[in-house]
PDB file of C-alpha atoms in Angstrom:
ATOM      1  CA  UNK A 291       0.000   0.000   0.000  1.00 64.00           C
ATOM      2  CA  UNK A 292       1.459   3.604  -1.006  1.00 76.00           C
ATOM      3  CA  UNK A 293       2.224   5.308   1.718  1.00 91.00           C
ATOM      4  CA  UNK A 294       1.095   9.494   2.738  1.00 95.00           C
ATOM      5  CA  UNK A 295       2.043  11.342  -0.497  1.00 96.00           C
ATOM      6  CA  UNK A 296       2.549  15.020   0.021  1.00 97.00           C
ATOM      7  CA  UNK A 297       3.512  17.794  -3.264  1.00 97.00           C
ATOM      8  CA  UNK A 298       5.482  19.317  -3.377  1.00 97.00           C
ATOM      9  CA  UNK A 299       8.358  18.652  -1.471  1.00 95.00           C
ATOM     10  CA  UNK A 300       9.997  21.915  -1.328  1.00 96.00           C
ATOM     11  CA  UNK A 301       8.785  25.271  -2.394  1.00 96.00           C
ATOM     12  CA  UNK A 302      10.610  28.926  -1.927  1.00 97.00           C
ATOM     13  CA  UNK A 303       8.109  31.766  -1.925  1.00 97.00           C
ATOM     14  CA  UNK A 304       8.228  35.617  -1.094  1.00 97.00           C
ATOM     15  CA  UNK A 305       6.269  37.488   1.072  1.00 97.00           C
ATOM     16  CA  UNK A 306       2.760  38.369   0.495  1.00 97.00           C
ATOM     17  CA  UNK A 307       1.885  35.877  -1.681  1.00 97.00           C
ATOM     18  CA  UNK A 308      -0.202  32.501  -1.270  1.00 97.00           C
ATOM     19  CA  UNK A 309       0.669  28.957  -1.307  1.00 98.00           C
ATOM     20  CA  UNK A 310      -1.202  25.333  -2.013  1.00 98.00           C
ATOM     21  CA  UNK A 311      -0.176  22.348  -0.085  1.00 98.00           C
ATOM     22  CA  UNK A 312      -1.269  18.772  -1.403  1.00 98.00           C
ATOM     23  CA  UNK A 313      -1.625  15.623   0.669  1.00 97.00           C
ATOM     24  CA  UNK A 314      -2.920  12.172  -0.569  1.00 97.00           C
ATOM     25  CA  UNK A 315      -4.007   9.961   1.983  1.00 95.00           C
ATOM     26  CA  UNK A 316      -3.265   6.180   2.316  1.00 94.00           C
ATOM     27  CA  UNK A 317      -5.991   4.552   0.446  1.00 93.00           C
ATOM     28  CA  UNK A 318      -9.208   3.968   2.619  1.00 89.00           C
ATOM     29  CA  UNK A 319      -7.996   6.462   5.268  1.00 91.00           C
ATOM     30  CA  UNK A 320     -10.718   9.200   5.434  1.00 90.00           C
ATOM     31  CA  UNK A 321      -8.992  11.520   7.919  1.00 91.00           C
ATOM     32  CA  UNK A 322      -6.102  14.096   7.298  1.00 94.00           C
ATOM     33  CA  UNK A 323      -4.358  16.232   9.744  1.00 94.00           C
ATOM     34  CA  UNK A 324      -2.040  18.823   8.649  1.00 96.00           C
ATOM     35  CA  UNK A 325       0.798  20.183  11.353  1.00 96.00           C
ATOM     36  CA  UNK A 326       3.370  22.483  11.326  1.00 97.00           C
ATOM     37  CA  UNK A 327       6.528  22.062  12.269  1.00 95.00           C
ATOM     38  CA  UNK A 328       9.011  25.223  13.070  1.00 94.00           C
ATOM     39  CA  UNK A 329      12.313  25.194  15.391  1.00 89.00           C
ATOM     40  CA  UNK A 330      11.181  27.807  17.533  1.00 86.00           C
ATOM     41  CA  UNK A 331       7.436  26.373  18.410  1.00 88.00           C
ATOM     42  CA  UNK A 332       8.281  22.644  17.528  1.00 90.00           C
ATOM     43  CA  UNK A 333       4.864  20.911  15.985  1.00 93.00           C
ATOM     44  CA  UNK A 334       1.843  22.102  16.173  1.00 94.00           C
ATOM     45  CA  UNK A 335      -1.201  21.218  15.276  1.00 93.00           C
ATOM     46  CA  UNK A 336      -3.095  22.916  12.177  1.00 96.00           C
ATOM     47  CA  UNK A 337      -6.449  21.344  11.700  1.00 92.00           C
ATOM     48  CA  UNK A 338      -7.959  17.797  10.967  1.00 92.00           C
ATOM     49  CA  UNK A 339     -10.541  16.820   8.082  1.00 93.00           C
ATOM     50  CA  UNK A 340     -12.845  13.534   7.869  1.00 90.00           C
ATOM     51  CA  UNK A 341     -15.295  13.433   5.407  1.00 89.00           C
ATOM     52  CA  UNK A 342     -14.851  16.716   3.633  1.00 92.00           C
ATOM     53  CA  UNK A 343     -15.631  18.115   6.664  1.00 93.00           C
ATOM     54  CA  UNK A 344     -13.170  20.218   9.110  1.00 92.00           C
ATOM     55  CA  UNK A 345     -13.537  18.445  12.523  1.00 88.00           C
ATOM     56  CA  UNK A 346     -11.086  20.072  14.481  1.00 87.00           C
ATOM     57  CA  UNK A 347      -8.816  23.376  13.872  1.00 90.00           C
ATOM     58  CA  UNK A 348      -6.034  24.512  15.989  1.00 91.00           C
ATOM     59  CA  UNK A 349      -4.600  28.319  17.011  1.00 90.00           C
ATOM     60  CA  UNK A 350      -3.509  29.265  13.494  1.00 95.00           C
ATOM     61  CA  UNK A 351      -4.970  32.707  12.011  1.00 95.00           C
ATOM     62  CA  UNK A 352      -7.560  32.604   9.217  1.00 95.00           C
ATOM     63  CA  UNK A 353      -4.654  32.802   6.584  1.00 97.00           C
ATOM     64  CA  UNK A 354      -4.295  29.527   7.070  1.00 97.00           C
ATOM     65  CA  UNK A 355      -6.882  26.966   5.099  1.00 96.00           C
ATOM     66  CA  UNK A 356      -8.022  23.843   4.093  1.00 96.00           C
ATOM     67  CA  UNK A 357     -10.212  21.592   2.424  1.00 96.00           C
ATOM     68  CA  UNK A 358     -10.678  17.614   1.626  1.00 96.00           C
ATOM     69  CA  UNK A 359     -11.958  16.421  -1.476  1.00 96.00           C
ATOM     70  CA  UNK A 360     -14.647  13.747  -2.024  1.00 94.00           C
ATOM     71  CA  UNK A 361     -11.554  11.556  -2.834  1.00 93.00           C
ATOM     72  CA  UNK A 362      -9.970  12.088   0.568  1.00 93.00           C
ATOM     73  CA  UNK A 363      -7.220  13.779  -0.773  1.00 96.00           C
ATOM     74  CA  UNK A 364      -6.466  17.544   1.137  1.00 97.00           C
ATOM     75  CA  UNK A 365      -5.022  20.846   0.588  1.00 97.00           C
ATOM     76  CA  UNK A 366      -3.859  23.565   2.601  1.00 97.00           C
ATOM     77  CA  UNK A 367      -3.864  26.988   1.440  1.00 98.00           C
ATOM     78  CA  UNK A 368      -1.753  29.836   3.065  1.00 97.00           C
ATOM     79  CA  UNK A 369      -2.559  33.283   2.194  1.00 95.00           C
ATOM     80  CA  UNK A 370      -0.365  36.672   2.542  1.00 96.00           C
ATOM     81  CA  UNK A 371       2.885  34.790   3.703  1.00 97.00           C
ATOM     82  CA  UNK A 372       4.954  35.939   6.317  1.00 97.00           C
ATOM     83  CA  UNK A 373       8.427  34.883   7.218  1.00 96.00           C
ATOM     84  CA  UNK A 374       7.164  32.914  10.343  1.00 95.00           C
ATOM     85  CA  UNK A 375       5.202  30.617   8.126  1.00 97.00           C
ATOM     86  CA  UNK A 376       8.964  29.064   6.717  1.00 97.00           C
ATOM     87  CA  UNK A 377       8.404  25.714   8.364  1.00 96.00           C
ATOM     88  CA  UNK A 378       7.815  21.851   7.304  1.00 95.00           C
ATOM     89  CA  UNK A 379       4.547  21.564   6.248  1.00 97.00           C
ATOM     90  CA  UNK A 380       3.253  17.485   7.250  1.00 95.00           C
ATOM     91  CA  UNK A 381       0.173  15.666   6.317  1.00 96.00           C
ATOM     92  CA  UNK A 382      -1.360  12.927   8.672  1.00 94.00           C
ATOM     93  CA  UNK A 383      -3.467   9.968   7.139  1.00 93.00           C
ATOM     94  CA  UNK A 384      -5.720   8.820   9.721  1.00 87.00           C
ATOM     95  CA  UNK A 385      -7.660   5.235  10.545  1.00 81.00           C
ATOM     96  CA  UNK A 386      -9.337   4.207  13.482  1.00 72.00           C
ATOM     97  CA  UNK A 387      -7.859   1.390  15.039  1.00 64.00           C
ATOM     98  CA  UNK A 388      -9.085   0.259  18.421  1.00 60.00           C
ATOM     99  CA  UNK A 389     -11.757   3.512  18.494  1.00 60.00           C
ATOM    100  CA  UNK A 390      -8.518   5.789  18.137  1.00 63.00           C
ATOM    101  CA  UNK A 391      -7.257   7.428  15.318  1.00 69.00           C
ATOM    102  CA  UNK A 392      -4.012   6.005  14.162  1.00 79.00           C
ATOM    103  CA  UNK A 393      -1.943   8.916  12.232  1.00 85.00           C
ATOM    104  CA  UNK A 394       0.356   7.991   9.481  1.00 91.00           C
ATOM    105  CA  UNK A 395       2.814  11.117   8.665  1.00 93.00           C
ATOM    106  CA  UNK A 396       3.715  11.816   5.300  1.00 94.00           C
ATOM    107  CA  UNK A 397       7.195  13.264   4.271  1.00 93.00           C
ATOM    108  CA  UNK A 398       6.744  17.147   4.332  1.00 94.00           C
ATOM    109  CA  UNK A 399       6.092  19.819   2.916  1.00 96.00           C
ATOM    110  CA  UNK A 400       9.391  22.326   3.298  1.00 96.00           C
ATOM    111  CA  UNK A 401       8.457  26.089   2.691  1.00 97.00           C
ATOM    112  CA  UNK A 402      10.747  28.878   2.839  1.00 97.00           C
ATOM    113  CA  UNK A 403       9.270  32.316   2.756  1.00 97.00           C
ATOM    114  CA  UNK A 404      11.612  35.141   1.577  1.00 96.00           C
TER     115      UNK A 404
ATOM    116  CA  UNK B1199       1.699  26.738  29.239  1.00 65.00           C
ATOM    117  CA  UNK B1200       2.814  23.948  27.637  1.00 86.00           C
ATOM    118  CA  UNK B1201      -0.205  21.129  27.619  1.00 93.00           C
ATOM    119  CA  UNK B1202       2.814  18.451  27.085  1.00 96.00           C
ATOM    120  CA  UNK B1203       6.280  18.663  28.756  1.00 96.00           C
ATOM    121  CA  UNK B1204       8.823  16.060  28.282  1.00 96.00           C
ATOM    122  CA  UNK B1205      12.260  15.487  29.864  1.00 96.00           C
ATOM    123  CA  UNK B1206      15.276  15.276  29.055  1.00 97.00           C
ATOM    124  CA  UNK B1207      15.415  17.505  26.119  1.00 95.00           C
ATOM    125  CA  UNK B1208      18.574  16.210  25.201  1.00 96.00           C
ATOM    126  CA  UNK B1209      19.701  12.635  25.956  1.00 97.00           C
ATOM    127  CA  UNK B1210      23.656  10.415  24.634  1.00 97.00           C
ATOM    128  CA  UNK B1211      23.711   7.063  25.439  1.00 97.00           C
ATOM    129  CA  UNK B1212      26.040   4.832  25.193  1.00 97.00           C
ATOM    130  CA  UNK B1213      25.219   1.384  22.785  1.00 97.00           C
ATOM    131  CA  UNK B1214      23.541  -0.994  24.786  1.00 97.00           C
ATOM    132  CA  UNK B1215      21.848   0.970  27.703  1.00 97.00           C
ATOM    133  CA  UNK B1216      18.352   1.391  28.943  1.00 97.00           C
ATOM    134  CA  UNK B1217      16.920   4.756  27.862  1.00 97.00           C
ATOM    135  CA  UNK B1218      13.613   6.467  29.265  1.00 98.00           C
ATOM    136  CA  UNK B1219      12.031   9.207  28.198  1.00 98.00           C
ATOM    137  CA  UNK B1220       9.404  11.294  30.507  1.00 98.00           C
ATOM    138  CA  UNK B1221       6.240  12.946  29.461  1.00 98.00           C
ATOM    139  CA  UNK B1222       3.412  14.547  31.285  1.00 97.00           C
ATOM    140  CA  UNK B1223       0.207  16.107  30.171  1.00 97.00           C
ATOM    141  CA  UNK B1224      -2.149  18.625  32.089  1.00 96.00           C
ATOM    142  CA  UNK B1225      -5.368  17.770  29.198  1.00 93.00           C
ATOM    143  CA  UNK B1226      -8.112  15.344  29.114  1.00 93.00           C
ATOM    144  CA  UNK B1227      -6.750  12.724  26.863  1.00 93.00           C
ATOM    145  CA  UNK B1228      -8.373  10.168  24.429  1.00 90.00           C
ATOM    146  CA  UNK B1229      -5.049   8.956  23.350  1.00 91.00           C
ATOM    147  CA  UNK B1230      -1.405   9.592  24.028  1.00 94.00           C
ATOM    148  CA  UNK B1231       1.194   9.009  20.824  1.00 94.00           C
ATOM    149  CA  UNK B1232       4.885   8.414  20.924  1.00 96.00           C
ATOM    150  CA  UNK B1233       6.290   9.536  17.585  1.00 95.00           C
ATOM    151  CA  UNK B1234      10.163   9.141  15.896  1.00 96.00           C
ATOM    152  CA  UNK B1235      11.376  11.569  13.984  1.00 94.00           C
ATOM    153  CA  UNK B1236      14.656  11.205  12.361  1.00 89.00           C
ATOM    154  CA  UNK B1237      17.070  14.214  10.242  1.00 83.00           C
ATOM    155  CA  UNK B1238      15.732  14.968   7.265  1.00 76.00           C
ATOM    156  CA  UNK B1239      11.687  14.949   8.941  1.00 70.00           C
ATOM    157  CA  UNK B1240      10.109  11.833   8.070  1.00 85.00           C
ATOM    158  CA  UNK B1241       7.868  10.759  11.215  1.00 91.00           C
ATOM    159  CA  UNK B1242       6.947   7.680  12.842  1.00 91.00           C
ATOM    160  CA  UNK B1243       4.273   6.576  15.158  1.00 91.00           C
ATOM    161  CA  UNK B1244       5.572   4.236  17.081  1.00 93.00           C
ATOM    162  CA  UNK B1245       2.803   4.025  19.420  1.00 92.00           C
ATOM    163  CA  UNK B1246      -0.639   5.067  20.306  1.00 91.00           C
ATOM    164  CA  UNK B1247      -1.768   3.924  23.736  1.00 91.00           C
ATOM    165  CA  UNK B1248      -4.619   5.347  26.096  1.00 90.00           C
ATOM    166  CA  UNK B1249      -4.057   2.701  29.217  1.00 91.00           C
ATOM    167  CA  UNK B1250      -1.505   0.384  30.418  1.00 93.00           C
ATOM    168  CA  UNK B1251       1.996  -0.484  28.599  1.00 95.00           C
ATOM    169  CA  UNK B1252       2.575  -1.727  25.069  1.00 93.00           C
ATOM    170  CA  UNK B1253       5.803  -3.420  23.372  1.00 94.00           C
ATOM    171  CA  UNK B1254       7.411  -3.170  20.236  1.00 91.00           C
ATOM    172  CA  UNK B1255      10.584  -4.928  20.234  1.00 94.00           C
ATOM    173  CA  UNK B1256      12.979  -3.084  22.431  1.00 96.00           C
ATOM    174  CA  UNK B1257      10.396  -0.459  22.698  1.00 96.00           C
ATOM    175  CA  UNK B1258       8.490   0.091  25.653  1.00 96.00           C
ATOM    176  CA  UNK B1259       5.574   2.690  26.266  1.00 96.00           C
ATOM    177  CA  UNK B1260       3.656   3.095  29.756  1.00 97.00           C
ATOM    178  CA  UNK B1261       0.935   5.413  30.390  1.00 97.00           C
ATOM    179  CA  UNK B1262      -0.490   6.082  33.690  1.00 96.00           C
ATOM    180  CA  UNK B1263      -3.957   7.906  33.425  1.00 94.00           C
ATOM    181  CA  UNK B1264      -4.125   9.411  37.013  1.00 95.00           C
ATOM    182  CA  UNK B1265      -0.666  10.730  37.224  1.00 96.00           C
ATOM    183  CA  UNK B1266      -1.379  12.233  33.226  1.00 96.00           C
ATOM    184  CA  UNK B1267       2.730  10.635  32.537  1.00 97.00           C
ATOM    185  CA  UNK B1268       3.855   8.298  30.265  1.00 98.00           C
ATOM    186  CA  UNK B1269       7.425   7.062  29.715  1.00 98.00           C
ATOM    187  CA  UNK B1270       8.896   5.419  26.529  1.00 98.00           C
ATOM    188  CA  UNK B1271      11.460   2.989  27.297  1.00 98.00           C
ATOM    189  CA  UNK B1272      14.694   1.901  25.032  1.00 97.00           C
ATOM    190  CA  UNK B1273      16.336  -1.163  25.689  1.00 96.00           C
ATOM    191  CA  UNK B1274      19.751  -2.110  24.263  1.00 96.00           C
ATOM    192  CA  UNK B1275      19.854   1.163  22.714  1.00 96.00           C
ATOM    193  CA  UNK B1276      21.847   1.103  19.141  1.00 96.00           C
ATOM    194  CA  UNK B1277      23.211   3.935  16.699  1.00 95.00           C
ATOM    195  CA  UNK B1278      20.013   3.543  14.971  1.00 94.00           C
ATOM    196  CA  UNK B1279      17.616   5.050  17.391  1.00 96.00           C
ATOM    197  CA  UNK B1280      19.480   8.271  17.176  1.00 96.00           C
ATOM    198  CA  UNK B1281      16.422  10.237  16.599  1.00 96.00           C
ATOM    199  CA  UNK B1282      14.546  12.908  17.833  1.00 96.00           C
ATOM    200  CA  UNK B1283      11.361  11.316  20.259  1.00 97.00           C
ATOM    201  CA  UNK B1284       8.252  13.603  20.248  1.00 96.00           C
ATOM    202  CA  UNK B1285       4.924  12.912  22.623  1.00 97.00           C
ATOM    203  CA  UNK B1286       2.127  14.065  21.619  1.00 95.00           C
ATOM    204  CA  UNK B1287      -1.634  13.943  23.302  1.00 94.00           C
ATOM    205  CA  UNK B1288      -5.240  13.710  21.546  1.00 90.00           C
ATOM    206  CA  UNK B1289      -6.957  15.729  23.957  1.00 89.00           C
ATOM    207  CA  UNK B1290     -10.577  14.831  24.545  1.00 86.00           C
ATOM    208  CA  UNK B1291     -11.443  18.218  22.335  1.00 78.00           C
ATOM    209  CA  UNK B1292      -9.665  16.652  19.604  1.00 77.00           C
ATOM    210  CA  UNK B1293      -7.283  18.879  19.657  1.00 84.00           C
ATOM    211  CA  UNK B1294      -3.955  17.723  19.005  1.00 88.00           C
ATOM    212  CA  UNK B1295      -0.787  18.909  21.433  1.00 92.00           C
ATOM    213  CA  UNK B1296       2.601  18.261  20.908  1.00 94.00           C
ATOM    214  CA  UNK B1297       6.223  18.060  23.249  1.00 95.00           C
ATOM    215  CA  UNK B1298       8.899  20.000  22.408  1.00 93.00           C
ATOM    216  CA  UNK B1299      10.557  16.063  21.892  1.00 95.00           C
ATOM    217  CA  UNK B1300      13.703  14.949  23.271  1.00 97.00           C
ATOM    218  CA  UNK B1301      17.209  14.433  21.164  1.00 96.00           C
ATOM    219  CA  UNK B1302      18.323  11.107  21.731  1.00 97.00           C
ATOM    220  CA  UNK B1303      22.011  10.171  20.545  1.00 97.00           C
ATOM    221  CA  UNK B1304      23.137   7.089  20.857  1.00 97.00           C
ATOM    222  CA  UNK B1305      27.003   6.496  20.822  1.00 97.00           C
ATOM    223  CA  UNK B1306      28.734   3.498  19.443  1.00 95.00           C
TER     224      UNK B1306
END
């Protein structure tokens, strides 16, 4: 089974303008969790999708987007970059297992804002 | 306020000891994860627990519900489990919250 698929892998853009993640899920997983990942903050946690439908969201401003497709497969949209927002970018493929949600990380999205 | 503090930060072994790495949590949890993440980013769940110990090879993870702690254990540690260790909680919100995760070095 293919594993969490995330495109791209790198991307350089410049202040003030917008960005689309991509994530593709492990086939039959329905959930995906997006994070972010800085050396100051560490990992934190971005929002969560099942279904199409946004179940959870963390303490990110409204810049920061998402949607999942009938398909299961996600984006995440960042609007009006700022330098802070030059982090790793990862995707989370989600099955319950047990009644818990088992998360399977993808590689990363690396952003660099200039 | 960090919802998830783990200890050490920062941990060299030498090949071949017992490692354990601390981590407490001041949410309501559904589920506590123990995650790997090696250089270059790529993570790994190693485990997802919500009550009593599990055991993957020389991997150990405890979690005790009333104290809000869990520990993940490392036994024989090798070169290869050089890796940065991260806990993370599934609070009963859903929200997730992350450590700050531990450096673990392992020296041959």
């Amino acid at each position: 089974k293919a594993g969490v698929t995330q495109t791209p892998r790198y991307l350089i853009k410049t202040r003030g303008q917008q960005v689309t993640l991509s994530c593709s899920p492990i086939s039959g997983h329905r959930s995906v969790s997006w994070y972010q990942q800085t050396p100051g903050q560490g990992l934190q946690f971005l929002f969560e999708y099942f279904s199409e439908t946004q179940r959870n969201k963390g303490n990110f401003p409204g810049r920061f987007s998402g949607r999942q497709f009938s398909n299961s497969r996600s984006e995440m949209n960042v609007s009006t970059l700022e330098l802070g927002d030059s982090a790793l970018y990862l995707c989370a493929s989600g099955r319950t297992s047990g009644g818990y949600n088992e998360q399977f990380f993808g590689p990363g999205t690396r952003l660099t804002v200039l | 306020k960090n919802e998830v503090e783990q200890s050490p930060q920062n941990l060299t072994a030498q090949e071949g000891e017992f490692i354990t790495i601390n981590c407490s949590y001041s949410v309501g949890i559904s589920a506590l994860h123990w995650l790997q993440q090696h250089p270059g980013g790529g993570i790994v769940s190693l485990f997802m627990l919500s009550s009593g110990k599990k055991k993957h090879g020389r991997l150990i993870a405890t979690i005790n519900i009333q104290e809000k702690h869990s520990s993940l254990h490392i036994t024989a540690s090798h070169p290869r489990d050089s890796a940065v260790y991260i806990c993370a909680v599934r609070a009963t919100g859903n929200q997730f919250y992350f450590g700050t995760g531990t450096s673990l070095t392992v020296i041959p």
